[in-house]
Amino acid sequence: ILERHLGPLGLRLDIPGLAALLDGATGADVKEVIRRAVLEYGDRFTQEQLVEIAESGRWKAALNRRRYL
């Protein structure tokens, strides 16, 4: 999944290291981490920037605790 989404960017990243960091994440989670990196840093982000986003948890969905009824 990482190779599929990072490949077109042509970045030199440690894919096995990123995979270990995101162990247990779903495909949608991985895609969201990469999307966040592109939104924050453009298409030339570094390994460290991607790791920072992955470790921060900013990519995780927030639960909506509002009551609608």
Coordinates of N, CA, C and O in Angstrom, one line a residue:
I1 N 0.8 -1.2 0.0 CA 0.0 0.0 0.0 C 0.9 1.2 0.0 O 0.6 2.2 -0.7
L2 N 1.9 1.2 0.8 CA 2.8 2.4 0.8 C 3.5 2.6 -0.5 O 3.6 3.7 -1.0
E3 N 4.0 1.5 -1.1 CA 4.6 1.6 -2.4 C 3.6 2.2 -3.5 O 4.0 3.0 -4.3
R4 N 2.4 1.7 -3.4 CA 1.3 2.2 -4.3 C 1.1 3.7 -4.3 O 1.0 4.4 -5.3
H5 N 1.1 4.2 -3.0 CA 0.8 5.6 -2.9 C 2.0 6.5 -2.9 O 1.9 7.7 -3.3
L6 N 3.1 6.0 -2.5 CA 4.4 6.8 -2.5 C 5.1 6.7 -3.8 O 5.9 7.6 -4.1
G7 N 5.0 5.6 -4.5 CA 5.7 5.4 -5.7 C 5.6 6.6 -6.7 O 6.7 7.0 -7.2
P8 N 4.4 7.1 -7.0 CA 4.3 8.1 -8.0 C 5.0 9.4 -7.6 O 5.4 10.3 -8.5
L9 N 5.3 9.6 -6.3 CA 6.0 10.8 -5.9 C 7.5 10.8 -6.1 O 8.1 11.8 -6.1
G10 N 8.0 9.6 -6.3 CA 9.5 9.4 -6.6 C 10.4 9.8 -5.5 O 11.5 10.2 -5.7
L11 N 9.9 9.7 -4.2 CA 10.7 10.0 -3.1 C 11.5 8.8 -2.6 O 11.1 7.7 -2.8
R12 N 12.7 9.1 -2.1 CA 13.5 8.0 -1.5 C 13.2 7.9 0.0 O 13.7 8.6 0.8
L13 N 12.4 6.9 0.3 CA 11.9 6.7 1.6 C 12.2 5.2 2.0 O 12.2 4.4 1.2
D14 N 12.3 5.0 3.3 CA 12.5 3.7 3.9 C 11.1 3.0 4.0 O 10.5 3.1 5.1
I15 N 10.6 2.4 3.0 CA 9.3 1.7 2.9 C 9.2 0.7 4.0 O 8.2 0.7 4.8
P16 N 10.1 -0.2 4.2 CA 10.0 -1.2 5.3 C 9.9 -0.6 6.7 O 9.2 -1.0 7.5
G17 N 10.7 0.5 6.9 CA 10.6 1.2 8.2 C 9.3 1.9 8.4 O 8.7 1.8 9.5
L18 N 8.7 2.5 7.3 CA 7.4 3.1 7.5 C 6.3 2.0 7.7 O 5.4 2.2 8.5
A19 N 6.5 0.9 7.0 CA 5.5 -0.2 7.2 C 5.5 -0.7 8.6 O 4.5 -0.9 9.2
A20 N 6.7 -0.8 9.2 CA 6.8 -1.2 10.6 C 6.2 -0.2 11.6 O 5.5 -0.5 12.5
L21 N 6.4 1.1 11.3 CA 5.8 2.2 12.1 C 4.3 2.1 12.0 O 3.6 2.4 13.0
L22 N 3.7 1.8 10.8 CA 2.3 1.8 10.6 C 1.7 0.4 10.8 O 0.6 0.2 10.3
D23 N 2.4 -0.5 11.4 CA 1.9 -1.8 11.7 C 0.5 -1.8 12.4 O 0.4 -1.1 13.4
G24 N -0.4 -2.5 11.8 CA -1.8 -2.5 12.4 C -2.7 -1.4 11.8 O -3.9 -1.5 12.0
A25 N -2.2 -0.5 11.0 CA -3.0 0.5 10.4 C -3.7 -0.1 9.2 O -3.1 -1.0 8.5
T26 N -4.9 0.4 8.9 CA -5.6 -0.1 7.7 C -5.0 0.6 6.5 O -4.3 1.6 6.6
G27 N -5.4 0.1 5.3 CA -5.1 0.8 4.1 C -5.5 2.2 4.0 O -4.8 3.1 3.5
A28 N -6.7 2.5 4.5 CA -7.3 3.8 4.6 C -6.4 4.7 5.5 O -6.2 5.9 5.2
D29 N -6.0 4.1 6.6 CA -5.1 4.9 7.5 C -3.8 5.3 6.8 O -3.4 6.4 7.0
V30 N -3.2 4.4 6.2 CA -1.9 4.6 5.5 C -2.1 5.7 4.4 O -1.4 6.7 4.3
K31 N -3.2 5.6 3.7 CA -3.5 6.6 2.6 C -3.7 8.0 3.3 O -3.2 9.0 2.8
E32 N -4.3 8.0 4.4 CA -4.6 9.3 5.1 C -3.3 9.9 5.6 O -3.1 11.1 5.6
V33 N -2.4 9.1 6.2 CA -1.1 9.6 6.6 C -0.4 10.3 5.4 O 0.2 11.4 5.6
I34 N -0.3 9.6 4.3 CA 0.3 10.2 3.1 C -0.4 11.4 2.6 O 0.2 12.4 2.3
R35 N -1.7 11.4 2.6 CA -2.5 12.6 2.2 C -2.2 13.8 3.1 O -2.0 14.9 2.7
R36 N -2.1 13.5 4.4 CA -1.7 14.6 5.4 C -0.4 15.2 5.1 O -0.1 16.4 5.2
A37 N 0.6 14.3 4.8 CA 2.0 14.7 4.5 C 2.0 15.6 3.2 O 2.6 16.7 3.2
V38 N 1.2 15.2 2.2 CA 1.2 16.0 1.0 C 0.5 17.4 1.3 O 0.9 18.4 0.8
L39 N -0.6 17.4 2.1 CA -1.3 18.6 2.4 C -0.4 19.6 3.2 O -0.4 20.8 3.0
E40 N 0.4 19.0 4.1 CA 1.2 19.9 5.0 C 2.5 20.3 4.3 O 3.0 21.4 4.6
Y41 N 3.1 19.4 3.6 CA 4.5 19.6 3.1 C 4.6 19.6 1.6 O 5.7 19.8 1.1
G42 N 3.6 19.4 0.8 CA 3.7 19.3 -0.6 C 4.1 17.9 -1.0 O 4.3 17.0 -0.2
D43 N 4.5 17.7 -2.3 CA 4.8 16.4 -2.7 C 6.3 16.1 -2.6 O 6.9 15.1 -3.1
R44 N 7.1 16.9 -1.8 CA 8.5 16.7 -1.5 C 8.8 16.6 0.0 O 9.7 17.2 0.4
F45 N 8.0 15.8 0.7 CA 8.2 15.7 2.1 C 9.3 14.6 2.4 O 9.6 13.8 1.5
T46 N 9.8 14.7 3.6 CA 10.9 13.8 3.9 C 10.4 12.7 4.8 O 9.3 12.7 5.2
Q47 N 11.3 11.7 5.0 CA 11.0 10.5 5.8 C 10.6 11.1 7.2 O 9.6 10.6 7.8
E48 N 11.4 12.0 7.8 CA 11.1 12.5 9.1 C 9.8 13.2 9.2 O 9.1 13.1 10.2
Q49 N 9.4 13.9 8.2 CA 8.1 14.6 8.2 C 6.9 13.6 8.2 O 5.9 13.7 8.9
L50 N 7.1 12.5 7.4 CA 6.1 11.5 7.3 C 6.0 10.7 8.6 O 4.9 10.5 9.1
V51 N 7.1 10.4 9.2 CA 7.1 9.8 10.5 C 6.4 10.6 11.6 O 5.7 10.2 12.4
E52 N 6.7 11.9 11.5 CA 6.1 12.9 12.5 C 4.6 12.9 12.4 O 3.9 12.8 13.4
I53 N 4.1 12.8 11.2 CA 2.6 12.8 11.1 C 2.1 11.5 11.5 O 1.1 11.4 12.3
A54 N 2.7 10.4 11.2 CA 2.3 9.0 11.6 C 2.3 8.9 13.1 O 1.3 8.4 13.7
E55 N 3.3 9.4 13.8 CA 3.4 9.3 15.2 C 2.5 10.3 16.0 O 2.1 10.0 17.1
S56 N 2.1 11.4 15.3 CA 1.3 12.4 16.0 C -0.1 12.0 16.2 O -0.8 12.4 17.1
G57 N -0.6 11.1 15.3 CA -2.0 10.7 15.4 C -3.0 11.7 14.8 O -4.2 11.5 14.8
R58 N -2.5 12.8 14.1 CA -3.4 13.7 13.5 C -4.2 13.1 12.4 O -5.3 13.7 12.1
W59 N -3.8 12.0 11.9 CA -4.5 11.4 10.8 C -5.7 10.5 11.2 O -6.5 10.2 10.4
K60 N -5.8 10.3 12.5 CA -6.8 9.4 13.0 C -8.2 10.1 13.0 O -8.2 11.3 13.4
A61 N -9.2 9.4 12.7 CA -10.6 10.0 12.7 C -11.0 10.4 14.2 O -10.7 9.6 15.1
A62 N -11.6 11.5 14.3 CA -12.1 11.9 15.6 C -13.5 11.5 15.8 O -14.3 11.6 14.8
L63 N -13.9 11.0 16.9 CA -15.3 10.6 17.2 C -16.1 11.9 17.4 O -15.7 12.8 18.1
N64 N -17.3 11.9 16.8 CA -18.2 13.0 17.0 C -19.1 12.7 18.2 O -19.9 11.7 18.1
R65 N -18.9 13.4 19.2 CA -19.6 13.1 20.5 C -20.9 14.0 20.6 O -21.5 14.1 21.6
R66 N -21.3 14.7 19.6 CA -22.5 15.5 19.6 C -23.7 14.6 19.6 O -23.8 13.6 19.0
R67 N -24.7 15.1 20.2 CA -26.0 14.4 20.2 C -27.0 15.1 19.2 O -27.2 16.3 19.3
Y68 N -27.5 14.4 18.3 CA -28.3 14.9 17.3 C -29.8 14.8 17.5 O -30.6 15.4 16.9
L69 N -30.1 13.9 18.4 CA -31.6 13.7 18.7 C -31.9 14.1 20.1 O -31.2 14.1 21.0

